[in-house]
């Protein structure tokens, strides 16, 4: 009897189609291609709106990570804004300069920061009443709300109370956990605002605020710009 052939799902067919296009672009001499296909690979792997198993979630995340890293490095690998990247044996790939590595690192931080922001917002939305998020825009307010949900964070102890910072609108939260969550979300602009508020209250050295403001201004704080 002839062997049975498994029917491919629509998601598998879509993924295979985009993957074939990616292979075709990279099949010629040198590494050229449209990096938007990385994002398409992630979308194809995700498929529709149904629940995904852990393996598929990792696959989607990996393609999105690659897309984010490639996009931040685009100015170096696509000189003049062209659609074709430099061949793999040219320029930035062989350079000892740190520019390419820093661009790829910023892309990775942006991707993982976006994941952290999504998790933070979902946690706050699931317990909106207890979280009591302030009405101001900014991830620091999501972070302050998430900290309110953490058991025992503000409970009386024998230790000194956690150092607190007051945000716009009167919202307040423990400073160091709040700063950590902003940095975990790769939102350096939010971290700079939190540090500046604490510095204005004399709670942290001005040098820290200056370093975070520089990080927010140098182009690496892409997370905050996307919400």
PDB file of C-alpha atoms in Angstrom:
ATOM      1  CA  UNK A   1       0.000   0.000   0.000  1.00  0.00           C
ATOM      2  CA  UNK A   2       1.170   3.516  -0.756  1.00  0.00           C
ATOM      3  CA  UNK A   3       2.353   5.432   2.321  1.00  0.00           C
ATOM      4  CA  UNK A   4      -0.151   7.903   3.717  1.00  0.00           C
ATOM      5  CA  UNK A   5       0.697  11.557   3.157  1.00  0.00           C
ATOM      6  CA  UNK A   6       0.035  13.982   5.983  1.00  0.00           C
ATOM      7  CA  UNK A   7      -2.047  17.014   5.105  1.00  0.00           C
ATOM      8  CA  UNK A   8      -0.227  20.247   5.881  1.00  0.00           C
ATOM      9  CA  UNK A   9      -2.051  22.932   7.838  1.00  0.00           C
ATOM     10  CA  UNK A  10      -2.540  26.452   6.477  1.00  0.00           C
ATOM     11  CA  UNK A  11       0.046  27.710   8.957  1.00  0.00           C
ATOM     12  CA  UNK A  12       2.617  25.151   7.798  1.00  0.00           C
ATOM     13  CA  UNK A  13       2.019  26.045   4.162  1.00  0.00           C
ATOM     14  CA  UNK A  14       2.349  29.772   4.859  1.00  0.00           C
ATOM     15  CA  UNK A  15       5.531  29.226   6.868  1.00  0.00           C
ATOM     16  CA  UNK A  16       7.015  27.034   4.170  1.00  0.00           C
ATOM     17  CA  UNK A  17       6.206  29.633   1.504  1.00  0.00           C
ATOM     18  CA  UNK A  18       7.961  32.467   3.324  1.00  0.00           C
ATOM     19  CA  UNK A  19      10.901  30.206   4.182  1.00  0.00           C
ATOM     20  CA  UNK A  20      11.302  29.278   0.511  1.00  0.00           C
ATOM     21  CA  UNK A  21      11.426  32.983  -0.388  1.00  0.00           C
ATOM     22  CA  UNK A  22      14.072  33.551   2.273  1.00  0.00           C
ATOM     23  CA  UNK A  23      16.178  30.670   0.941  1.00  0.00           C
ATOM     24  CA  UNK A  24      15.842  31.964  -2.621  1.00  0.00           C
ATOM     25  CA  UNK A  25      17.108  35.402  -1.613  1.00  0.00           C
ATOM     26  CA  UNK A  26      20.143  33.928   0.130  1.00  0.00           C
ATOM     27  CA  UNK A  27      20.902  31.380  -2.558  1.00  0.00           C
ATOM     28  CA  UNK A  28      22.981  33.682  -4.748  1.00  0.00           C
ATOM     29  CA  UNK A  29      26.467  35.016  -4.260  1.00  0.00           C
ATOM     30  CA  UNK A  30      26.816  36.845  -0.960  1.00  0.00           C
ATOM     31  CA  UNK A  31      24.248  37.431   1.744  1.00  0.00           C
ATOM     32  CA  UNK A  32      21.597  39.700   0.348  1.00  0.00           C
ATOM     33  CA  UNK A  33      17.933  39.988   1.018  1.00  0.00           C
ATOM     34  CA  UNK A  34      14.957  41.759   2.435  1.00  0.00           C
ATOM     35  CA  UNK A  35      15.067  41.615   6.235  1.00  0.00           C
ATOM     36  CA  UNK A  36      11.303  42.192   6.385  1.00  0.00           C
ATOM     37  CA  UNK A  37      11.041  38.463   5.650  1.00  0.00           C
ATOM     38  CA  UNK A  38      12.237  37.760   9.200  1.00  0.00           C
ATOM     39  CA  UNK A  39       9.122  39.485  10.529  1.00  0.00           C
ATOM     40  CA  UNK A  40       7.004  37.588   7.987  1.00  0.00           C
ATOM     41  CA  UNK A  41       8.513  34.331   9.218  1.00  0.00           C
ATOM     42  CA  UNK A  42       7.363  35.162  12.731  1.00  0.00           C
ATOM     43  CA  UNK A  43       3.857  36.023  11.549  1.00  0.00           C
ATOM     44  CA  UNK A  44       3.635  32.843   9.484  1.00  0.00           C
ATOM     45  CA  UNK A  45       4.825  30.721  12.415  1.00  0.00           C
ATOM     46  CA  UNK A  46       2.210  32.344  14.639  1.00  0.00           C
ATOM     47  CA  UNK A  47      -0.580  31.701  12.171  1.00  0.00           C
ATOM     48  CA  UNK A  48      -4.069  32.705  13.292  1.00  0.00           C
ATOM     49  CA  UNK A  49      -5.309  33.830  16.682  1.00  0.00           C
ATOM     50  CA  UNK A  50      -5.425  30.385  18.311  1.00  0.00           C
ATOM     51  CA  UNK A  51      -3.354  29.305  21.304  1.00  0.00           C
ATOM     52  CA  UNK A  52       0.217  28.280  20.527  1.00  0.00           C
ATOM     53  CA  UNK A  53       2.258  25.510  22.109  1.00  0.00           C
ATOM     54  CA  UNK A  54       5.557  26.344  23.799  1.00  0.00           C
ATOM     55  CA  UNK A  55       7.669  25.206  20.837  1.00  0.00           C
ATOM     56  CA  UNK A  56       5.792  27.445  18.418  1.00  0.00           C
ATOM     57  CA  UNK A  57       5.984  30.379  20.825  1.00  0.00           C
ATOM     58  CA  UNK A  58       9.775  29.982  20.960  1.00  0.00           C
ATOM     59  CA  UNK A  59       9.940  29.820  17.160  1.00  0.00           C
ATOM     60  CA  UNK A  60       7.863  32.989  16.792  1.00  0.00           C
ATOM     61  CA  UNK A  61       9.975  34.761  19.406  1.00  0.00           C
ATOM     62  CA  UNK A  62      13.213  33.712  17.691  1.00  0.00           C
ATOM     63  CA  UNK A  63      12.151  35.128  14.320  1.00  0.00           C
ATOM     64  CA  UNK A  64      10.931  38.365  15.949  1.00  0.00           C
ATOM     65  CA  UNK A  65      14.246  38.647  17.805  1.00  0.00           C
ATOM     66  CA  UNK A  66      16.175  38.205  14.552  1.00  0.00           C
ATOM     67  CA  UNK A  67      13.965  40.795  12.835  1.00  0.00           C
ATOM     68  CA  UNK A  68      14.501  43.347  15.598  1.00  0.00           C
ATOM     69  CA  UNK A  69      18.265  42.842  15.563  1.00  0.00           C
ATOM     70  CA  UNK A  70      18.418  43.101  11.777  1.00  0.00           C
ATOM     71  CA  UNK A  71      16.319  46.269  11.755  1.00  0.00           C
ATOM     72  CA  UNK A  72      18.532  48.065  14.255  1.00  0.00           C
ATOM     73  CA  UNK A  73      21.594  47.109  12.203  1.00  0.00           C
ATOM     74  CA  UNK A  74      20.000  48.102   8.879  1.00  0.00           C
ATOM     75  CA  UNK A  75      21.848  51.456   8.548  1.00  0.00           C
ATOM     76  CA  UNK A  76      25.171  49.590   8.747  1.00  0.00           C
ATOM     77  CA  UNK A  77      24.266  46.673   6.482  1.00  0.00           C
ATOM     78  CA  UNK A  78      22.172  48.586   3.938  1.00  0.00           C
ATOM     79  CA  UNK A  79      24.325  51.595   2.999  1.00  0.00           C
ATOM     80  CA  UNK A  80      22.377  54.400   1.407  1.00  0.00           C
ATOM     81  CA  UNK A  81      19.070  52.899   2.524  1.00  0.00           C
ATOM     82  CA  UNK A  82      19.047  50.304  -0.278  1.00  0.00           C
ATOM     83  CA  UNK A  83      16.994  47.126  -0.070  1.00  0.00           C
ATOM     84  CA  UNK A  84      19.988  44.813  -0.588  1.00  0.00           C
ATOM     85  CA  UNK A  85      22.385  44.144   2.269  1.00  0.00           C
ATOM     86  CA  UNK A  86      26.151  44.096   1.900  1.00  0.00           C
ATOM     87  CA  UNK A  87      27.659  40.702   1.036  1.00  0.00           C
ATOM     88  CA  UNK A  88      28.811  38.801   4.113  1.00  0.00           C
ATOM     89  CA  UNK A  89      32.507  39.292   3.321  1.00  0.00           C
ATOM     90  CA  UNK A  90      32.335  43.072   3.251  1.00  0.00           C
ATOM     91  CA  UNK A  91      32.589  46.027   5.592  1.00  0.00           C
ATOM     92  CA  UNK A  92      30.852  45.806   8.952  1.00  0.00           C
ATOM     93  CA  UNK A  93      30.905  42.001   9.122  1.00  0.00           C
ATOM     94  CA  UNK A  94      34.717  41.929   9.198  1.00  0.00           C
ATOM     95  CA  UNK A  95      35.232  45.186  11.052  1.00  0.00           C
ATOM     96  CA  UNK A  96      36.663  45.187  14.558  1.00  0.00           C
ATOM     97  CA  UNK A  97      34.550  48.270  15.257  1.00  0.00           C
ATOM     98  CA  UNK A  98      31.848  47.691  17.884  1.00  0.00           C
ATOM     99  CA  UNK A  99      29.100  49.522  15.961  1.00  0.00           C
ATOM    100  CA  UNK A 100      27.528  46.410  14.436  1.00  0.00           C
ATOM    101  CA  UNK A 101      27.656  44.433  17.673  1.00  0.00           C
ATOM    102  CA  UNK A 102      26.112  47.328  19.597  1.00  0.00           C
ATOM    103  CA  UNK A 103      23.342  47.673  17.017  1.00  0.00           C
ATOM    104  CA  UNK A 104      22.530  43.965  17.258  1.00  0.00           C
ATOM    105  CA  UNK A 105      22.596  44.158  21.056  1.00  0.00           C
ATOM    106  CA  UNK A 106      20.170  47.087  21.020  1.00  0.00           C
ATOM    107  CA  UNK A 107      17.847  45.093  18.818  1.00  0.00           C
ATOM    108  CA  UNK A 108      17.961  42.158  21.227  1.00  0.00           C
ATOM    109  CA  UNK A 109      17.290  44.405  24.232  1.00  0.00           C
ATOM    110  CA  UNK A 110      14.383  46.024  22.403  1.00  0.00           C
ATOM    111  CA  UNK A 111      12.850  42.622  21.632  1.00  0.00           C
ATOM    112  CA  UNK A 112      13.148  41.265  25.171  1.00  0.00           C
ATOM    113  CA  UNK A 113      11.980  44.603  26.547  1.00  0.00           C
ATOM    114  CA  UNK A 114       8.850  44.386  24.425  1.00  0.00           C
ATOM    115  CA  UNK A 115       8.155  40.929  25.830  1.00  0.00           C
ATOM    116  CA  UNK A 116       8.582  42.244  29.373  1.00  0.00           C
ATOM    117  CA  UNK A 117       6.233  45.179  28.684  1.00  0.00           C
ATOM    118  CA  UNK A 118       3.546  42.872  27.321  1.00  0.00           C
ATOM    119  CA  UNK A 119       3.791  40.641  30.402  1.00  0.00           C
ATOM    120  CA  UNK A 120       3.707  43.640  32.738  1.00  0.00           C
ATOM    121  CA  UNK A 121       0.639  45.157  31.065  1.00  0.00           C
ATOM    122  CA  UNK A 122      -1.182  41.814  31.034  1.00  0.00           C
ATOM    123  CA  UNK A 123      -0.523  41.351  34.757  1.00  0.00           C
ATOM    124  CA  UNK A 124      -1.842  44.826  35.570  1.00  0.00           C
ATOM    125  CA  UNK A 125      -4.878  44.464  33.295  1.00  0.00           C
ATOM    126  CA  UNK A 126      -5.791  41.139  34.911  1.00  0.00           C
ATOM    127  CA  UNK A 127      -6.006  42.792  38.359  1.00  0.00           C
ATOM    128  CA  UNK A 128      -6.868  46.358  37.449  1.00  0.00           C
ATOM    129  CA  UNK A 129      -8.758  47.091  40.661  1.00  0.00           C
ATOM    130  CA  UNK A 130      -5.981  46.012  42.985  1.00  0.00           C
ATOM    131  CA  UNK A 131      -3.233  47.455  40.775  1.00  0.00           C
ATOM    132  CA  UNK A 132      -4.782  50.966  40.742  1.00  0.00           C
ATOM    133  CA  UNK A 133      -2.723  52.128  37.764  1.00  0.00           C
ATOM    134  CA  UNK A 134      -2.327  55.893  37.509  1.00  0.00           C
ATOM    135  CA  UNK A 135      -3.759  57.675  34.497  1.00  0.00           C
ATOM    136  CA  UNK A 136      -0.511  59.127  33.168  1.00  0.00           C
ATOM    137  CA  UNK A 137       1.190  57.618  30.083  1.00  0.00           C
ATOM    138  CA  UNK A 138       4.456  55.753  30.548  1.00  0.00           C
ATOM    139  CA  UNK A 139       5.606  52.256  31.457  1.00  0.00           C
ATOM    140  CA  UNK A 140       6.659  53.483  34.905  1.00  0.00           C
ATOM    141  CA  UNK A 141       2.962  53.677  35.855  1.00  0.00           C
ATOM    142  CA  UNK A 142       2.390  50.081  34.744  1.00  0.00           C
ATOM    143  CA  UNK A 143       5.464  49.130  36.768  1.00  0.00           C
ATOM    144  CA  UNK A 144       4.204  50.992  39.860  1.00  0.00           C
ATOM    145  CA  UNK A 145       0.841  49.243  39.515  1.00  0.00           C
ATOM    146  CA  UNK A 146       2.531  45.846  39.149  1.00  0.00           C
ATOM    147  CA  UNK A 147       4.558  46.491  42.294  1.00  0.00           C
ATOM    148  CA  UNK A 148       1.346  47.139  44.210  1.00  0.00           C
ATOM    149  CA  UNK A 149       0.284  43.626  43.278  1.00  0.00           C
ATOM    150  CA  UNK A 150       3.421  42.084  44.768  1.00  0.00           C
ATOM    151  CA  UNK A 151       2.571  40.651  48.154  1.00  0.00           C
ATOM    152  CA  UNK A 152       4.379  42.038  51.140  1.00  0.00           C
ATOM    153  CA  UNK A 153       6.323  44.678  49.215  1.00  0.00           C
ATOM    154  CA  UNK A 154       4.926  47.487  51.326  1.00  0.00           C
ATOM    155  CA  UNK A 155       4.190  45.420  54.446  1.00  0.00           C
ATOM    156  CA  UNK A 156       5.727  46.635  57.738  1.00  0.00           C
ATOM    157  CA  UNK A 157       9.030  44.903  58.559  1.00  0.00           C
ATOM    158  CA  UNK A 158      11.892  45.344  60.972  1.00  0.00           C
ATOM    159  CA  UNK A 159      13.951  46.744  58.095  1.00  0.00           C
ATOM    160  CA  UNK A 160      13.854  50.399  57.037  1.00  0.00           C
ATOM    161  CA  UNK A 161      11.009  51.117  54.582  1.00  0.00           C
ATOM    162  CA  UNK A 162      11.957  50.914  50.918  1.00  0.00           C
ATOM    163  CA  UNK A 163      13.150  54.137  49.371  1.00  0.00           C
ATOM    164  CA  UNK A 164      10.190  55.577  47.462  1.00  0.00           C
ATOM    165  CA  UNK A 165       9.749  57.970  44.588  1.00  0.00           C
ATOM    166  CA  UNK A 166       6.724  60.111  43.716  1.00  0.00           C
ATOM    167  CA  UNK A 167       5.695  60.113  40.045  1.00  0.00           C
ATOM    168  CA  UNK A 168       3.585  62.616  38.127  1.00  0.00           C
ATOM    169  CA  UNK A 169       0.023  62.709  39.370  1.00  0.00           C
ATOM    170  CA  UNK A 170       1.052  61.747  42.892  1.00  0.00           C
ATOM    171  CA  UNK A 171       1.587  58.044  42.227  1.00  0.00           C
ATOM    172  CA  UNK A 172       4.434  56.591  44.264  1.00  0.00           C
ATOM    173  CA  UNK A 173       6.365  53.324  44.408  1.00  0.00           C
ATOM    174  CA  UNK A 174       9.582  51.814  45.794  1.00  0.00           C
ATOM    175  CA  UNK A 175      12.369  53.413  43.786  1.00  0.00           C
ATOM    176  CA  UNK A 176      14.795  50.555  43.050  1.00  0.00           C
ATOM    177  CA  UNK A 177      12.170  47.921  42.090  1.00  0.00           C
ATOM    178  CA  UNK A 178      10.455  50.535  39.921  1.00  0.00           C
ATOM    179  CA  UNK A 179      13.712  51.469  38.209  1.00  0.00           C
ATOM    180  CA  UNK A 180      14.520  47.791  37.635  1.00  0.00           C
ATOM    181  CA  UNK A 181      11.187  47.133  35.915  1.00  0.00           C
ATOM    182  CA  UNK A 182      11.640  50.129  33.614  1.00  0.00           C
ATOM    183  CA  UNK A 183      15.090  48.868  32.633  1.00  0.00           C
ATOM    184  CA  UNK A 184      13.780  45.304  32.265  1.00  0.00           C
ATOM    185  CA  UNK A 185      11.305  46.694  29.735  1.00  0.00           C
ATOM    186  CA  UNK A 186      14.215  48.401  27.916  1.00  0.00           C
ATOM    187  CA  UNK A 187      12.447  51.738  28.379  1.00  0.00           C
ATOM    188  CA  UNK A 188      15.379  53.953  29.266  1.00  0.00           C
ATOM    189  CA  UNK A 189      13.306  57.107  28.880  1.00  0.00           C
ATOM    190  CA  UNK A 190      10.945  55.874  31.617  1.00  0.00           C
ATOM    191  CA  UNK A 191      13.920  54.896  33.786  1.00  0.00           C
ATOM    192  CA  UNK A 192      15.386  58.373  33.304  1.00  0.00           C
ATOM    193  CA  UNK A 193      12.095  59.992  34.356  1.00  0.00           C
ATOM    194  CA  UNK A 194      11.929  57.831  37.487  1.00  0.00           C
ATOM    195  CA  UNK A 195      15.541  58.609  38.386  1.00  0.00           C
ATOM    196  CA  UNK A 196      15.067  62.322  37.755  1.00  0.00           C
ATOM    197  CA  UNK A 197      12.050  62.364  40.066  1.00  0.00           C
ATOM    198  CA  UNK A 198      14.065  60.611  42.773  1.00  0.00           C
ATOM    199  CA  UNK A 199      17.032  62.935  42.253  1.00  0.00           C
ATOM    200  CA  UNK A 200      14.749  65.941  42.655  1.00  0.00           C
ATOM    201  CA  UNK A 201      13.789  64.540  46.055  1.00  0.00           C
ATOM    202  CA  UNK A 202      17.464  64.046  46.921  1.00  0.00           C
ATOM    203  CA  UNK A 203      17.055  60.276  46.964  1.00  0.00           C
ATOM    204  CA  UNK A 204      19.653  59.239  44.357  1.00  0.00           C
ATOM    205  CA  UNK A 205      22.909  60.700  43.034  1.00  0.00           C
ATOM    206  CA  UNK A 206      22.424  63.091  40.092  1.00  0.00           C
ATOM    207  CA  UNK A 207      25.063  61.054  38.218  1.00  0.00           C
ATOM    208  CA  UNK A 208      22.632  58.148  37.911  1.00  0.00           C
ATOM    209  CA  UNK A 209      20.000  60.377  36.322  1.00  0.00           C
ATOM    210  CA  UNK A 210      22.594  61.750  33.914  1.00  0.00           C
ATOM    211  CA  UNK A 211      23.643  58.236  32.814  1.00  0.00           C
ATOM    212  CA  UNK A 212      20.040  57.143  32.247  1.00  0.00           C
ATOM    213  CA  UNK A 213      19.242  60.355  30.356  1.00  0.00           C
ATOM    214  CA  UNK A 214      22.218  59.665  28.094  1.00  0.00           C
ATOM    215  CA  UNK A 215      21.010  56.109  27.481  1.00  0.00           C
ATOM    216  CA  UNK A 216      17.563  57.439  26.595  1.00  0.00           C
ATOM    217  CA  UNK A 217      19.020  60.001  24.185  1.00  0.00           C
ATOM    218  CA  UNK A 218      21.505  57.872  22.266  1.00  0.00           C
ATOM    219  CA  UNK A 219      18.972  55.959  20.201  1.00  0.00           C
ATOM    220  CA  UNK A 220      18.918  52.777  22.264  1.00  0.00           C
ATOM    221  CA  UNK A 221      15.634  53.638  24.013  1.00  0.00           C
ATOM    222  CA  UNK A 222      13.419  52.461  21.182  1.00  0.00           C
ATOM    223  CA  UNK A 223      11.067  50.652  23.515  1.00  0.00           C
ATOM    224  CA  UNK A 224       9.594  53.774  25.063  1.00  0.00           C
ATOM    225  CA  UNK A 225       8.925  55.309  21.673  1.00  0.00           C
ATOM    226  CA  UNK A 226       6.689  52.377  20.779  1.00  0.00           C
ATOM    227  CA  UNK A 227       4.600  52.639  23.856  1.00  0.00           C
TER     228      UNK A 227
END
